[in-house]
C-alpha atoms as a PDB file:
ATOM      1  CA  GLN A   1      20.267  14.970   4.312  1.00  0.00           C
ATOM      2  CA  LEU A   2      16.795  16.100   2.869  1.00  0.00           C
ATOM      3  CA  ARG A   3      15.914  18.989   3.527  1.00  0.00           C
ATOM      4  CA  LEU A   4      11.996  20.234   2.553  1.00  0.00           C
ATOM      5  CA  VAL A   5      10.753  23.722   1.674  1.00  0.00           C
ATOM      6  CA  GLU A   6       7.642  24.820   1.069  1.00  0.00           C
ATOM      7  CA  SER A   7       5.895  27.428  -0.467  1.00  0.00           C
ATOM      8  CA  GLY A   8       2.379  28.894  -1.920  1.00  0.00           C
ATOM      9  CA  GLY A   9       0.862  30.082   1.576  1.00  0.00           C
ATOM     10  CA  GLY A  10      -0.952  33.336   1.530  1.00  0.00           C
ATOM     11  CA  LEU A  11      -3.962  35.624   2.241  1.00  0.00           C
ATOM     12  CA  VAL A  12      -7.308  34.110   0.323  1.00  0.00           C
ATOM     13  CA  GLN A  13     -11.084  34.609   0.580  1.00  0.00           C
ATOM     14  CA  PRO A  14     -13.666  31.868   1.165  1.00  0.00           C
ATOM     15  CA  GLY A  15     -14.535  29.866  -2.019  1.00  0.00           C
ATOM     16  CA  GLY A  16     -10.591  30.676  -3.376  1.00  0.00           C
ATOM     17  CA  SER A  17      -7.735  28.324  -3.981  1.00  0.00           C
ATOM     18  CA  LEU A  18      -3.937  28.167  -2.979  1.00  0.00           C
ATOM     19  CA  ARG A  19      -1.856  24.865  -4.526  1.00  0.00           C
ATOM     20  CA  LEU A  20       1.050  24.815  -1.746  1.00  0.00           C
ATOM     21  CA  SER A  21       4.458  23.548  -2.993  1.00  0.00           C
ATOM     22  CA  CYS A  22       7.166  21.579  -1.020  1.00  0.00           C
ATOM     23  CA  THR A  23      10.513  20.887  -2.766  1.00  0.00           C
ATOM     24  CA  ALA A  24      13.227  18.638  -1.873  1.00  0.00           C
ATOM     25  CA  SER A  25      16.607  19.737  -2.056  1.00  0.00           C
ATOM     26  CA  GLY A  26      19.705  17.524  -2.427  1.00  0.00           C
ATOM     27  CA  VAL A  27      17.577  14.148  -3.367  1.00  0.00           C
ATOM     28  CA  THR A  28      15.001  12.993  -4.999  1.00  0.00           C
ATOM     29  CA  LEU A  29      11.515  12.156  -2.820  1.00  0.00           C
ATOM     30  CA  ASP A  30      11.058   9.319  -4.701  1.00  0.00           C
ATOM     31  CA  ASP A  31      12.016   6.510  -1.627  1.00  0.00           C
ATOM     32  CA  TYR A  32       9.734   8.604   0.417  1.00  0.00           C
ATOM     33  CA  ALA A  33       6.040   8.746   1.913  1.00  0.00           C
ATOM     34  CA  LEU A  34       4.754  12.445   2.126  1.00  0.00           C
ATOM     35  CA  GLY A  35       2.304  14.166   3.601  1.00  0.00           C
ATOM     36  CA  TRP A  36       0.699  17.742   4.313  1.00  0.00           C
ATOM     37  CA  PHE A  37       0.012  18.690   8.143  1.00  0.00           C
ATOM     38  CA  ARG A  38      -1.763  21.903   9.843  1.00  0.00           C
ATOM     39  CA  GLN A  39      -1.235  23.389  13.041  1.00  0.00           C
ATOM     40  CA  THR A  40      -2.936  26.969  14.471  1.00  0.00           C
ATOM     41  CA  PRO A  41      -1.676  27.796  17.757  1.00  0.00           C
ATOM     42  CA  GLY A  42      -2.263  25.648  20.922  1.00  0.00           C
ATOM     43  CA  LYS A  43      -2.682  22.456  18.793  1.00  0.00           C
ATOM     44  CA  GLY A  44      -0.825  19.691  17.517  1.00  0.00           C
ATOM     45  CA  ARG A  45      -0.198  19.428  13.965  1.00  0.00           C
ATOM     46  CA  ASP A  46      -3.174  17.382  12.387  1.00  0.00           C
ATOM     47  CA  VAL A  47      -3.112  15.332   8.601  1.00  0.00           C
ATOM     48  CA  VAL A  48      -4.231  17.061   5.979  1.00  0.00           C
ATOM     49  CA  SER A  49      -3.535  14.380   3.666  1.00  0.00           C
ATOM     50  CA  SER A  50      -0.895  12.393   2.627  1.00  0.00           C
ATOM     51  CA  ILE A  51       0.643  10.156  -0.361  1.00  0.00           C
ATOM     52  CA  SER A  52       2.500   6.762  -0.602  1.00  0.00           C
ATOM     53  CA  MET A  53       5.894   6.112  -2.038  1.00  0.00           C
ATOM     54  CA  SER A  54       4.689   5.068  -5.013  1.00  0.00           C
ATOM     55  CA  GLY A  55       1.798   7.627  -4.830  1.00  0.00           C
ATOM     56  CA  LEU A  56      -0.826   4.850  -5.893  1.00  0.00           C
ATOM     57  CA  SER A  57      -2.277   5.581  -2.263  1.00  0.00           C
ATOM     58  CA  THR A  58      -3.636   9.164  -0.979  1.00  0.00           C
ATOM     59  CA  HIS A  59      -5.733   9.894   2.321  1.00  0.00           C
ATOM     60  CA  TYR A  60      -7.630  12.999   2.811  1.00  0.00           C
ATOM     61  CA  ALA A  61      -8.847  14.520   6.466  1.00  0.00           C
ATOM     62  CA  ASP A  62     -12.573  14.159   6.243  1.00  0.00           C
ATOM     63  CA  SER A  63     -12.667  18.051   6.554  1.00  0.00           C
ATOM     64  CA  VAL A  64     -11.300  18.484   3.063  1.00  0.00           C
ATOM     65  CA  LYS A  65     -12.379  15.561   1.074  1.00  0.00           C
ATOM     66  CA  GLY A  66     -13.314  16.891  -2.185  1.00  0.00           C
ATOM     67  CA  ARG A  67     -11.723  20.116  -2.481  1.00  0.00           C
ATOM     68  CA  PHE A  68      -8.012  19.272  -1.623  1.00  0.00           C
ATOM     69  CA  THR A  69      -6.052  17.381  -3.666  1.00  0.00           C
ATOM     70  CA  ILE A  70      -2.529  15.887  -3.158  1.00  0.00           C
ATOM     71  CA  SER A  71      -0.051  15.165  -5.825  1.00  0.00           C
ATOM     72  CA  ARG A  72       3.870  14.777  -6.290  1.00  0.00           C
ATOM     73  CA  ASP A  73       6.231  15.017  -9.657  1.00  0.00           C
ATOM     74  CA  SER A  74       9.208  13.044  -8.831  1.00  0.00           C
ATOM     75  CA  ALA A  75      11.193  14.920 -11.432  1.00  0.00           C
ATOM     76  CA  LYS A  76      10.276  18.313  -9.900  1.00  0.00           C
ATOM     77  CA  LYS A  77      11.083  17.000  -6.654  1.00  0.00           C
ATOM     78  CA  THR A  78       7.895  18.620  -5.219  1.00  0.00           C
ATOM     79  CA  LEU A  79       4.774  17.592  -3.462  1.00  0.00           C
ATOM     80  CA  TYR A  80       1.976  19.768  -4.273  1.00  0.00           C
ATOM     81  CA  LEU A  81      -1.524  20.392  -2.563  1.00  0.00           C
ATOM     82  CA  GLN A  82      -4.013  21.836  -4.370  1.00  0.00           C
ATOM     83  CA  MET A  83      -6.841  23.229  -2.245  1.00  0.00           C
ATOM     84  CA  ASP A  84     -10.173  24.907  -3.283  1.00  0.00           C
ATOM     85  CA  ASN A  85     -13.213  26.295  -1.969  1.00  0.00           C
ATOM     86  CA  LEU A  86     -11.046  26.805   1.325  1.00  0.00           C
ATOM     87  CA  LYS A  87     -12.882  28.032   4.606  1.00  0.00           C
ATOM     88  CA  TYR A  88     -12.139  29.693   7.324  1.00  0.00           C
ATOM     89  CA  GLU A  89     -11.525  26.991   9.222  1.00  0.00           C
ATOM     90  CA  ASP A  90      -8.576  26.102   7.082  1.00  0.00           C
ATOM     91  CA  THR A  91      -6.137  28.857   8.520  1.00  0.00           C
ATOM     92  CA  ALA A  92      -3.690  27.042   9.781  1.00  0.00           C
ATOM     93  CA  MET A  93       0.536  26.423   9.407  1.00  0.00           C
ATOM     94  CA  TYR A  94       1.029  23.947   6.717  1.00  0.00           C
ATOM     95  CA  TYR A  95       3.899  21.685   6.933  1.00  0.00           C
ATOM     96  CA  CYS A  96       4.938  19.080   4.562  1.00  0.00           C
ATOM     97  CA  ALA A  97       6.342  16.301   5.846  1.00  0.00           C
ATOM     98  CA  ALA A  98       8.496  13.240   4.225  1.00  0.00           C
ATOM     99  CA  SER A  99       9.491   9.505   5.732  1.00  0.00           C
ATOM    100  CA  ASP A 100      11.834   6.822   3.989  1.00  0.00           C
ATOM    101  CA  ASP A 101      11.020   4.026   6.808  1.00  0.00           C
ATOM    102  CA  ARG A 102       7.586   3.448   5.456  1.00  0.00           C
ATOM    103  CA  ILE A 103       5.699   3.339   2.512  1.00  0.00           C
ATOM    104  CA  GLY A 104       1.849   3.885   3.113  1.00  0.00           C
ATOM    105  CA  ALA A 105      -0.153   6.601   3.006  1.00  0.00           C
ATOM    106  CA  LEU A 106       0.994   7.497   6.755  1.00  0.00           C
ATOM    107  CA  ILE A 107      -1.303  10.181   8.967  1.00  0.00           C
ATOM    108  CA  LEU A 108       0.251   9.971  12.203  1.00  0.00           C
ATOM    109  CA  PRO A 109       3.214  12.960  12.397  1.00  0.00           C
ATOM    110  CA  GLU A 110       5.659  11.040  14.350  1.00  0.00           C
ATOM    111  CA  LEU A 111       5.971   8.935  11.559  1.00  0.00           C
ATOM    112  CA  TYR A 112       7.326  11.165  10.056  1.00  0.00           C
ATOM    113  CA  PRO A 113      11.489  12.234  10.757  1.00  0.00           C
ATOM    114  CA  TYR A 114      11.883  15.005   7.654  1.00  0.00           C
ATOM    115  CA  TRP A 115       9.296  18.547   8.032  1.00  0.00           C
ATOM    116  CA  GLY A 116       9.540  21.792   6.463  1.00  0.00           C
ATOM    117  CA  GLN A 117       9.281  25.147   8.101  1.00  0.00           C
ATOM    118  CA  GLY A 118       5.696  25.693   7.323  1.00  0.00           C
ATOM    119  CA  THR A 119       3.893  28.090   5.539  1.00  0.00           C
ATOM    120  CA  GLN A 120       0.988  29.870   6.287  1.00  0.00           C
ATOM    121  CA  VAL A 121      -2.067  30.274   4.983  1.00  0.00           C
ATOM    122  CA  THR A 122      -5.140  32.439   6.027  1.00  0.00           C
ATOM    123  CA  VAL A 123      -8.422  32.502   4.813  1.00  0.00           C
ATOM    124  CA  SER A 124     -10.267  35.730   5.583  1.00  0.00           C
ATOM    125  CA  SER A 125     -12.490  38.366   3.757  1.00  0.00           C
END
């Protein structure tokens, strides 16, 4: 059973940067399409970015294009989200997710069977 653990969240000032990590335990991530989602209180989970199983296809929400970069490292079994020029509206709980029955850069949360526990990102001055 795949288990995902996120890290790297925290408090950062506007304009600052954070790098989120999502590490898998027990299995390789090579056979999974992966994604980052975020959620604020009272709202559903929205895709931030996703990456295909091959790593060749990526998707970014319009609100983060040009500021966030998704990447995956097979050897380290880790998914990353580099977040630069952070804004107040990026404040949320961030979750990583994995799907082993589709290969594309998936944007719907219901397509991901596996989820981490989340890491909080707070952008505040």
